[in-house]
mmCIF file of C-alpha atoms in Angstrom:
data_model
loop_
_atom_site.group_PDB
_atom_site.id
_atom_site.type_symbol
_atom_site.label_atom_id
_atom_site.label_comp_id
_atom_site.label_asym_id
_atom_site.label_seq_id
_atom_site.Cartn_x
_atom_site.Cartn_y
_atom_site.Cartn_z
ATOM 1 C CA MET A 297 164.017 197.485 147.651
ATOM 2 C CA THR A 298 164.305 200.445 145.203
ATOM 3 C CA HIS A 299 162.173 198.663 142.652
ATOM 4 C CA GLU A 300 158.496 198.605 144.928
ATOM 5 C CA LEU A 301 158.860 202.151 145.505
ATOM 6 C CA TYR A 302 159.260 202.184 141.414
ATOM 7 C CA ARG A 303 156.562 199.748 140.009
ATOM 8 C CA GLN A 304 154.388 201.070 142.778
ATOM 9 C CA THR A 305 154.994 205.062 140.577
ATOM 10 C CA THR A 306 155.435 204.659 137.114
ATOM 11 C CA PRO A 307 153.026 204.876 134.299
ATOM 12 C CA THR A 308 150.565 201.750 134.013
ATOM 13 C CA SER A 309 149.105 199.951 130.650
ATOM 14 C CA ASP A 310 145.261 198.038 131.315
ATOM 15 C CA SER A 311 146.367 195.050 129.357
ATOM 16 C CA PHE A 312 149.337 194.607 131.941
ATOM 17 C CA ALA A 313 147.122 195.471 134.950
ATOM 18 C CA ASN A 314 146.216 192.217 135.806
ATOM 19 C CA LEU A 315 149.878 190.740 136.271
ATOM 20 C CA ARG A 316 150.328 193.917 139.052
ATOM 21 C CA GLU A 317 147.609 193.089 140.537
ATOM 22 C CA LEU A 318 148.218 188.994 141.190
ATOM 23 C CA TYR A 319 151.792 190.053 141.942
ATOM 24 C CA GLN A 320 151.072 191.970 144.337
ATOM 25 C CA GLU A 321 148.387 189.148 145.564
ATOM 26 C CA ILE A 322 150.992 186.666 145.776
ATOM 27 C CA THR A 323 153.483 188.674 147.827
ATOM 28 C CA THR A 324 151.300 189.854 150.336
ATOM 29 C CA GLU A 325 149.853 186.572 151.322
ATOM 30 C CA ILE A 326 153.779 184.875 151.220
ATOM 31 C CA ARG A 327 154.183 187.472 154.083
ATOM 32 C CA LYS A 328 151.537 186.909 155.684
ATOM 33 C CA LEU A 329 154.368 183.469 157.270
ATOM 34 C CA TYR A 330 157.491 184.437 155.732
ATOM 35 C CA VAL A 331 159.576 187.244 156.222
ATOM 36 C CA GLY A 332 162.536 189.322 154.652
ATOM 37 C CA GLN A 333 164.566 187.875 152.010
ATOM 38 C CA ASP A 334 163.149 190.337 149.662
ATOM 39 C CA GLU A 335 166.004 189.298 146.654
ATOM 40 C CA LEU A 336 164.736 185.759 147.414
ATOM 41 C CA LEU A 337 161.030 186.621 146.573
ATOM 42 C CA LEU A 338 161.680 189.028 143.791
ATOM 43 C CA GLY A 339 164.197 186.766 142.199
ATOM 44 C CA THR A 340 162.655 183.758 142.830
ATOM 45 C CA LEU A 341 158.902 185.345 141.647
ATOM 46 C CA THR A 342 160.846 186.371 138.400
ATOM 47 C CA ALA A 343 162.343 183.447 137.105
ATOM 48 C CA LEU A 344 159.299 181.211 137.661
ATOM 49 C CA PHE A 345 157.078 183.687 135.481
ATOM 50 C CA SER A 346 160.423 184.105 132.820
ATOM 51 C CA GLY A 347 160.573 180.537 132.205
ATOM 52 C CA GLY A 348 163.555 180.235 134.276
ATOM 53 C CA HIS A 349 165.015 178.336 137.340
ATOM 54 C CA VAL A 350 167.600 180.058 140.665
ATOM 55 C CA LEU A 351 170.348 178.963 142.578
ATOM 56 C CA ILE A 352 170.342 179.633 146.369
ATOM 57 C CA GLU A 353 173.399 180.099 148.157
ATOM 58 C CA SER A 354 172.512 180.143 152.213
ATOM 59 C CA VAL A 355 173.174 178.820 155.186
ATOM 60 C CA PRO A 356 170.982 176.440 156.397
ATOM 61 C CA GLY A 357 167.711 177.461 159.170
ATOM 62 C CA LEU A 358 166.692 180.659 156.723
ATOM 63 C CA GLY A 359 163.563 178.935 155.905
ATOM 64 C CA LYS A 360 164.297 178.081 152.064
ATOM 65 C CA THR A 361 161.849 174.904 152.884
ATOM 66 C CA LEU A 362 159.115 177.311 154.224
ATOM 67 C CA PHE A 363 159.235 179.655 151.375
ATOM 68 C CA VAL A 364 159.029 176.860 148.256
ATOM 69 C CA ARG A 365 155.577 175.590 150.833
ATOM 70 C CA THR A 366 154.171 178.442 151.271
ATOM 71 C CA LEU A 367 154.888 179.308 147.642
ATOM 72 C CA GLY A 368 153.260 176.423 146.979
ATOM 73 C CA ARG A 369 149.986 176.804 148.767
ATOM 74 C CA VAL A 370 149.449 180.851 147.610
ATOM 75 C CA LEU A 371 150.469 179.547 144.031
ATOM 76 C CA GLY A 372 147.768 176.375 143.837
ATOM 77 C CA CYS A 373 150.767 174.569 142.445
ATOM 78 C CA GLN A 374 152.616 170.716 143.746
ATOM 79 C CA PHE A 375 155.750 171.448 145.756
ATOM 80 C CA GLY A 376 158.270 169.059 146.557
ATOM 81 C CA ARG A 377 162.086 168.926 148.363
ATOM 82 C CA VAL A 378 164.763 166.260 147.984
ATOM 83 C CA GLN A 379 167.730 166.267 149.869
ATOM 84 C CA PHE A 380 170.981 166.041 147.777
ATOM 85 C CA THR A 381 173.391 163.400 148.953
ATOM 86 C CA ALA A 382 176.745 161.915 147.588
ATOM 87 C CA ASP A 383 174.963 158.394 147.183
ATOM 88 C CA LEU A 384 171.599 160.279 145.202
ATOM 89 C CA MET A 385 171.499 158.523 141.757
ATOM 90 C CA PRO A 386 169.509 160.084 138.903
ATOM 91 C CA SER A 387 166.678 157.513 139.413
ATOM 92 C CA ASP A 388 166.002 158.578 142.995
ATOM 93 C CA ILE A 389 165.223 161.864 141.040
ATOM 94 C CA THR A 390 164.170 161.228 137.939
ATOM 95 C CA GLY A 391 161.807 157.712 138.937
ATOM 96 C CA ALA A 392 162.671 154.240 137.020
ATOM 97 C CA PRO A 393 160.527 151.612 135.126
ATOM 98 C CA VAL A 394 159.459 148.824 138.161
ATOM 99 C CA TYR A 395 158.084 145.617 136.962
ATOM 100 C CA ASP A 396 153.980 144.687 137.580
ATOM 101 C CA MET A 397 153.818 141.558 138.318
ATOM 102 C CA LYS A 398 150.203 141.792 137.773
ATOM 103 C CA GLU A 399 150.508 142.726 134.180
ATOM 104 C CA SER A 400 153.739 141.343 133.812
ATOM 105 C CA GLU A 401 155.742 144.348 132.421
ATOM 106 C CA PHE A 402 157.543 147.064 133.671
ATOM 107 C CA ARG A 403 156.056 150.383 134.247
ATOM 108 C CA PHE A 404 157.718 154.079 134.934
ATOM 109 C CA ARG A 405 156.870 155.353 138.195
ATOM 110 C CA PRO A 406 157.884 158.542 138.582
ATOM 111 C CA GLY A 407 160.397 160.086 141.095
ATOM 112 C CA PRO A 408 159.700 163.529 142.797
ATOM 113 C CA ILE A 409 160.979 165.164 139.954
ATOM 114 C CA PHE A 410 157.081 165.231 138.685
ATOM 115 C CA THR A 411 156.310 168.696 140.850
ATOM 116 C CA GLN A 412 155.573 172.116 140.032
ATOM 117 C CA LEU A 413 158.032 173.558 142.461
ATOM 118 C CA LEU A 414 160.854 171.865 143.889
ATOM 119 C CA LEU A 415 163.660 172.452 146.125
ATOM 120 C CA ALA A 416 166.876 170.700 145.565
ATOM 121 C CA ASP A 417 168.406 171.194 149.549
ATOM 122 C CA GLU A 418 172.229 171.093 149.099
ATOM 123 C CA ILE A 419 172.177 170.234 145.182
ATOM 124 C CA ASN A 420 176.264 170.256 145.372
ATOM 125 C CA ARG A 421 175.917 167.328 147.371
ATOM 126 C CA SER A 422 175.388 164.757 144.527
ATOM 127 C CA PRO A 423 177.904 163.805 141.910
ATOM 128 C CA ALA A 424 178.272 165.205 138.441
ATOM 129 C CA LYS A 425 176.075 162.577 136.800
ATOM 130 C CA THR A 426 173.039 163.447 139.095
ATOM 131 C CA HIS A 427 173.340 167.050 138.501
ATOM 132 C CA ALA A 428 172.872 165.929 134.306
ATOM 133 C CA ALA A 429 169.722 164.629 135.230
ATOM 134 C CA LEU A 430 168.416 167.172 137.259
ATOM 135 C CA LEU A 431 169.518 169.692 134.137
ATOM 136 C CA GLU A 432 168.116 167.397 131.674
ATOM 137 C CA VAL A 433 165.083 168.214 133.527
ATOM 138 C CA MET A 434 165.116 171.715 133.607
ATOM 139 C CA GLN A 435 166.178 172.924 130.181
ATOM 140 C CA GLU A 436 163.538 170.070 128.369
ATOM 141 C CA TYR A 437 160.775 169.189 130.856
ATOM 142 C CA ARG A 438 160.749 166.032 130.483
ATOM 143 C CA VAL A 439 162.411 162.776 131.942
ATOM 144 C CA THR A 440 163.568 160.317 129.250
ATOM 145 C CA VAL A 441 164.137 156.695 130.479
ATOM 146 C CA ASP A 442 164.886 153.801 128.256
ATOM 147 C CA GLY A 443 164.007 155.789 124.594
ATOM 148 C CA ILE A 444 160.385 157.108 125.737
ATOM 149 C CA SER A 445 159.676 160.701 126.983
ATOM 150 C CA HIS A 446 157.598 161.250 130.498
ATOM 151 C CA HIS A 447 157.146 165.391 130.795
ATOM 152 C CA VAL A 448 156.865 167.395 133.675
ATOM 153 C CA PRO A 449 153.767 169.279 134.910
ATOM 154 C CA ARG A 450 153.373 172.880 134.265
ATOM 155 C CA PRO A 451 155.063 175.881 135.068
ATOM 156 C CA PHE A 452 158.058 173.418 136.748
ATOM 157 C CA LEU A 453 160.260 175.659 138.339
ATOM 158 C CA VAL A 454 163.522 174.117 140.925
ATOM 159 C CA MET A 455 165.170 176.467 143.450
ATOM 160 C CA ALA A 456 168.658 174.597 143.766
ATOM 161 C CA THR A 457 170.538 174.967 147.513
ATOM 162 C CA GLN A 458 174.566 175.792 148.131
ATOM 163 C CA ASN A 459 175.857 176.082 151.408
ATOM 164 C CA PRO A 460 178.931 178.158 151.283
ATOM 165 C CA LEU A 461 180.311 178.113 153.834
ATOM 166 C CA GLU A 462 181.244 173.925 153.604
ATOM 167 C CA SER A 463 183.743 172.481 151.135
ATOM 168 C CA GLU A 464 184.139 168.957 152.180
ATOM 169 C CA GLY A 465 181.829 166.133 150.680
ATOM 170 C CA THR A 466 181.092 168.531 147.774
ATOM 171 C CA TYR A 467 181.309 168.348 143.727
ATOM 172 C CA ASN A 468 181.073 172.540 142.377
ATOM 173 C CA LEU A 469 178.683 172.801 140.148
ATOM 174 C CA PRO A 470 181.001 173.120 136.707
ATOM 175 C CA GLU A 471 180.287 176.426 134.400
ATOM 176 C CA ALA A 472 178.373 175.131 131.897
ATOM 177 C CA GLN A 473 175.499 173.387 134.279
ATOM 178 C CA LEU A 474 175.717 177.110 136.221
ATOM 179 C CA ASP A 475 175.031 178.356 133.222
ATOM 180 C CA ARG A 476 171.596 176.901 132.901
ATOM 181 C CA PHE A 477 170.132 178.622 135.895
ATOM 182 C CA MET A 478 168.719 182.145 135.118
ATOM 183 C CA PHE A 479 169.484 183.510 138.846
ATOM 184 C CA LYS A 480 171.813 182.969 142.068
ATOM 185 C CA LEU A 481 170.496 184.433 144.812
ATOM 186 C CA HIS A 482 171.859 185.090 148.380
ATOM 187 C CA VAL A 483 169.983 184.689 150.538
ATOM 188 C CA ASP A 484 172.093 186.273 154.425
ATOM 189 C CA TYR A 485 170.781 186.210 158.075
ATOM 190 C CA PRO A 486 168.079 188.249 158.700
ATOM 191 C CA SER A 487 168.425 191.971 160.155
ATOM 192 C CA ALA A 488 167.014 192.269 163.984
ATOM 193 C CA ASP A 489 164.074 193.562 163.259
ATOM 194 C CA GLU A 490 162.966 190.657 160.602
ATOM 195 C CA GLU A 491 164.719 188.404 162.921
ATOM 196 C CA MET A 492 162.099 189.508 165.303
ATOM 197 C CA ASP A 493 159.041 188.807 163.758
ATOM 198 C CA VAL A 494 160.804 185.762 162.633
ATOM 199 C CA LEU A 495 160.184 184.292 166.220
ATOM 200 C CA ARG A 496 156.951 185.968 166.718
ATOM 201 C CA MET A 497 155.447 184.363 164.522
ATOM 202 C CA HIS A 498 157.107 180.692 164.259
ATOM 203 C CA SER A 499 158.151 180.496 167.658
ATOM 204 C CA GLN A 500 154.565 178.557 168.968
ATOM 205 C CA GLN A 501 154.967 175.259 167.667
ATOM 206 C CA ILE A 502 151.470 174.917 165.628
ATOM 207 C CA ASP A 503 151.898 172.270 163.191
ATOM 208 C CA LEU A 504 153.143 174.310 159.637
ATOM 209 C CA ASN A 505 150.419 172.083 157.369
ATOM 210 C CA ASP A 506 147.754 174.376 159.871
ATOM 211 C CA ARG A 507 148.468 177.527 159.326
ATOM 212 C CA LEU A 508 149.527 177.076 155.337
ATOM 213 C CA ARG A 509 145.490 176.300 155.474
ATOM 214 C CA ASP A 510 144.102 178.446 157.848
ATOM 215 C CA GLU A 511 146.084 181.484 157.631
ATOM 216 C CA VAL A 512 147.862 181.721 153.442
ATOM 217 C CA LYS A 513 144.932 181.601 150.629
ATOM 218 C CA THR A 514 145.038 180.109 147.279
ATOM 219 C CA VAL A 515 145.155 182.694 144.458
ATOM 220 C CA THR A 516 145.925 181.400 141.349
ATOM 221 C CA ASN A 517 146.334 178.441 139.997
ATOM 222 C CA PRO A 518 148.093 176.449 137.283
ATOM 223 C CA GLU A 519 146.654 177.638 134.327
ATOM 224 C CA THR A 520 146.440 181.241 134.999
ATOM 225 C CA LEU A 521 150.212 180.842 135.755
ATOM 226 C CA MET A 522 150.864 179.268 132.524
ATOM 227 C CA ALA A 523 148.824 182.075 130.818
ATOM 228 C CA ALA A 524 150.475 184.892 132.617
ATOM 229 C CA ILE A 525 154.072 183.500 132.048
ATOM 230 C CA GLY A 526 152.972 183.585 128.149
ATOM 231 C CA GLN A 527 152.291 187.054 128.861
ATOM 232 C CA CYS A 528 155.434 188.284 130.532
ATOM 233 C CA GLY A 529 156.822 187.529 126.874
ATOM 234 C CA GLY A 530 154.963 190.474 125.128
ATOM 235 C CA VAL A 531 156.428 193.345 126.949
ATOM 236 C CA ARG A 532 158.195 195.503 124.858
ATOM 237 C CA ILE A 533 162.022 195.958 124.867
ATOM 238 C CA GLU A 534 163.135 198.817 122.160
ATOM 239 C CA ASP A 535 166.226 198.573 120.383
ATOM 240 C CA GLY A 536 167.712 200.881 122.597
ATOM 241 C CA LEU A 537 167.218 198.696 125.600
ATOM 242 C CA THR A 538 168.782 195.716 123.896
ATOM 243 C CA ASP A 539 171.454 196.958 123.066
ATOM 244 C CA TYR A 540 172.458 198.226 126.871
ATOM 245 C CA ILE A 541 171.853 194.388 128.096
ATOM 246 C CA ASN A 542 174.351 194.014 124.910
ATOM 247 C CA LYS A 543 176.881 196.074 126.463
ATOM 248 C CA ILE A 544 176.729 194.769 129.545
ATOM 249 C CA VAL A 545 176.694 191.526 128.987
ATOM 250 C CA ARG A 546 179.792 192.189 126.484
ATOM 251 C CA MET A 547 181.842 194.394 128.777
ATOM 252 C CA THR A 548 181.727 191.780 131.339
ATOM 253 C CA ARG A 549 184.139 189.367 128.876
ATOM 254 C CA GLN A 550 186.801 192.533 128.690
ATOM 255 C CA TRP A 551 186.761 193.634 132.410
ATOM 256 C CA THR A 552 190.132 193.245 133.677
ATOM 257 C CA SER A 553 189.144 191.631 137.430
ATOM 258 C CA PHE A 554 186.834 189.064 135.229
ATOM 259 C CA HIS A 555 188.826 185.666 133.500
ATOM 260 C CA ILE A 556 185.687 184.059 132.659
ATOM 261 C CA GLY A 557 182.500 186.462 131.109
ATOM 262 C CA ALA A 558 179.063 186.197 130.948
ATOM 263 C CA SER A 559 177.407 183.815 128.062
ATOM 264 C CA PRO A 560 174.866 185.118 125.196
ATOM 265 C CA ARG A 561 172.701 182.773 127.515
ATOM 266 C CA ALA A 562 172.662 186.031 130.363
ATOM 267 C CA GLY A 563 172.075 188.360 127.947
ATOM 268 C CA ILE A 564 168.678 186.256 126.994
ATOM 269 C CA ALA A 565 167.960 186.032 131.094
ATOM 270 C CA LEU A 566 168.569 189.126 131.281
ATOM 271 C CA MET A 567 165.858 190.284 128.731
ATOM 272 C CA GLN A 568 163.527 187.941 130.041
ATOM 273 C CA ALA A 569 163.717 188.992 134.071
ATOM 274 C CA ALA A 570 163.489 192.404 132.945
ATOM 275 C CA ARG A 571 160.054 192.103 130.965
ATOM 276 C CA THR A 572 158.633 190.039 133.575
ATOM 277 C CA LEU A 573 159.484 193.172 136.004
ATOM 278 C CA ALA A 574 158.355 195.787 133.615
ATOM 279 C CA ALA A 575 155.128 192.955 133.399
ATOM 280 C CA PHE A 576 154.814 193.282 137.624
ATOM 281 C CA SER A 577 155.199 196.925 137.646
ATOM 282 C CA GLY A 578 151.483 196.890 135.341
ATOM 283 C CA ARG A 579 153.394 197.881 132.242
ATOM 284 C CA ASP A 580 154.248 196.697 128.596
ATOM 285 C CA PHE A 581 157.422 197.872 128.338
ATOM 286 C CA ALA A 582 160.989 197.591 130.148
ATOM 287 C CA THR A 583 163.366 199.783 131.364
ATOM 288 C CA PRO A 584 166.786 200.149 132.103
ATOM 289 C CA ASP A 585 165.597 200.611 136.028
ATOM 290 C CA ASP A 586 164.805 197.204 135.471
ATOM 291 C CA VAL A 587 167.789 195.964 133.941
ATOM 292 C CA VAL A 588 169.855 197.016 137.038
ATOM 293 C CA GLU A 589 167.210 196.085 139.586
ATOM 294 C CA ILE A 590 167.789 191.948 138.134
ATOM 295 C CA ALA A 591 171.524 192.324 136.837
ATOM 296 C CA LEU A 592 173.156 191.406 139.433
ATOM 297 C CA PRO A 593 171.505 188.031 140.077
ATOM 298 C CA THR A 594 171.826 187.511 136.260
ATOM 299 C CA LEU A 595 175.517 187.774 135.839
ATOM 300 C CA ARG A 596 176.830 187.263 139.482
ATOM 301 C CA HIS A 597 177.009 183.035 138.893
ATOM 302 C CA ARG A 598 178.225 183.438 134.844
ATOM 303 C CA VAL A 599 181.307 185.314 135.725
ATOM 304 C CA GLN A 600 184.485 184.408 137.472
ATOM 305 C CA LEU A 601 187.494 186.641 139.368
ATOM 306 C CA THR A 602 190.571 186.148 138.061
ATOM 307 C CA ALA A 603 193.423 185.176 140.852
ATOM 308 C CA GLU A 604 194.793 188.104 141.324
ATOM 309 C CA ALA A 605 191.010 190.144 142.116
ATOM 310 C CA GLU A 606 190.502 187.135 144.370
ATOM 311 C CA VAL A 607 194.128 187.938 146.596
ATOM 312 C CA GLU A 608 193.214 191.611 146.501
ATOM 313 C CA GLY A 609 189.628 190.423 148.364
ATOM 314 C CA ARG A 610 187.423 191.726 145.484
ATOM 315 C CA ASN A 611 183.586 190.828 144.877
ATOM 316 C CA VAL A 612 181.752 189.830 142.233
ATOM 317 C CA ASP A 613 178.892 191.934 143.297
ATOM 318 C CA GLU A 614 180.853 195.090 143.743
ATOM 319 C CA GLU A 615 182.476 194.181 140.390
ATOM 320 C CA LEU A 616 179.543 193.980 138.847
ATOM 321 C CA ARG A 617 178.097 197.248 140.097
ATOM 322 C CA MET A 618 180.574 199.019 138.738
ATOM 323 C CA LEU A 619 180.649 197.517 135.345
ATOM 324 C CA ILE A 620 176.908 198.548 135.251
ATOM 325 C CA ARG A 621 178.177 202.350 136.319
ATOM 326 C CA GLY A 622 180.149 202.369 133.686
ATOM 327 C CA VAL A 623 177.474 201.219 130.759
ATOM 328 C CA GLU A 624 176.052 204.502 128.724
ATOM 329 C CA VAL A 625 172.173 203.758 129.549
ATOM 330 C CA PRO A 626 169.676 204.726 126.888
ATOM 331 C CA ARG A 627 167.626 207.757 126.785
ATOM 332 C CA ASP A 628 164.723 206.856 124.759
#
């Protein structure tokens, strides 16, 4: 990716050198088991260090479970996976009170959402009330049952997936819920060379738990991650760059190919992501390149093509690229 070279050649700040080293250590360890998918890796780490969540659009079999398990091992975090189905109830993921006969009282039994890295597989197969329960936790970092709040462990990252090829038996996420995901990431089939590496690395029927234990090391812990998340928020963004972000977001509402533009939440997410990318580069200031690098994953699920644009076969990403090219880049 272009940003890889940029991260290696731009001047760094001593106060953010630790974040650059941490980012490099994390990616190096993940690459021992996970091949390719640069957008998934960069987008997920950026969301994690920005306090956001990601929606992943991909067909099955591209290693998303392997990715989250490897990520959990490298970060020293708990990880879990929930397969969303049409009969999945909110209590199936959040937990529910269970009667304790010994104590003669109800006790809350936490559900699978009480983890730090959650893979919500095929989220669009569950009904709206289950989506709502998950989104409450994503926003508030807590589950409220019978008026009592139960906080999930931090850091907390939801990686929700949906299959773009299947629509039967699915419930599309409404715009208000899509807007709560920081990024929408596209995971496509690997290149020929990458797929060759996958075949070599994962065709020996070695237990994944053994490989995670023997080949991948843990480089950090939840406490260090929370401190790093706070540190990313201290990256400087000058007024000129804030204006640049604001113009991009507002332009989506005027673009003739879009009938729905991005909300102010998109601008906030873009600023947070630019700060994190700058920190990954070891810099204490964000640049227009940081904004452009992460703009498509931030905006693509927050805009909608008009019916005419869809009939003409236009692509959201291409429209966003044209839009961004038309916004003047700040020079200072």
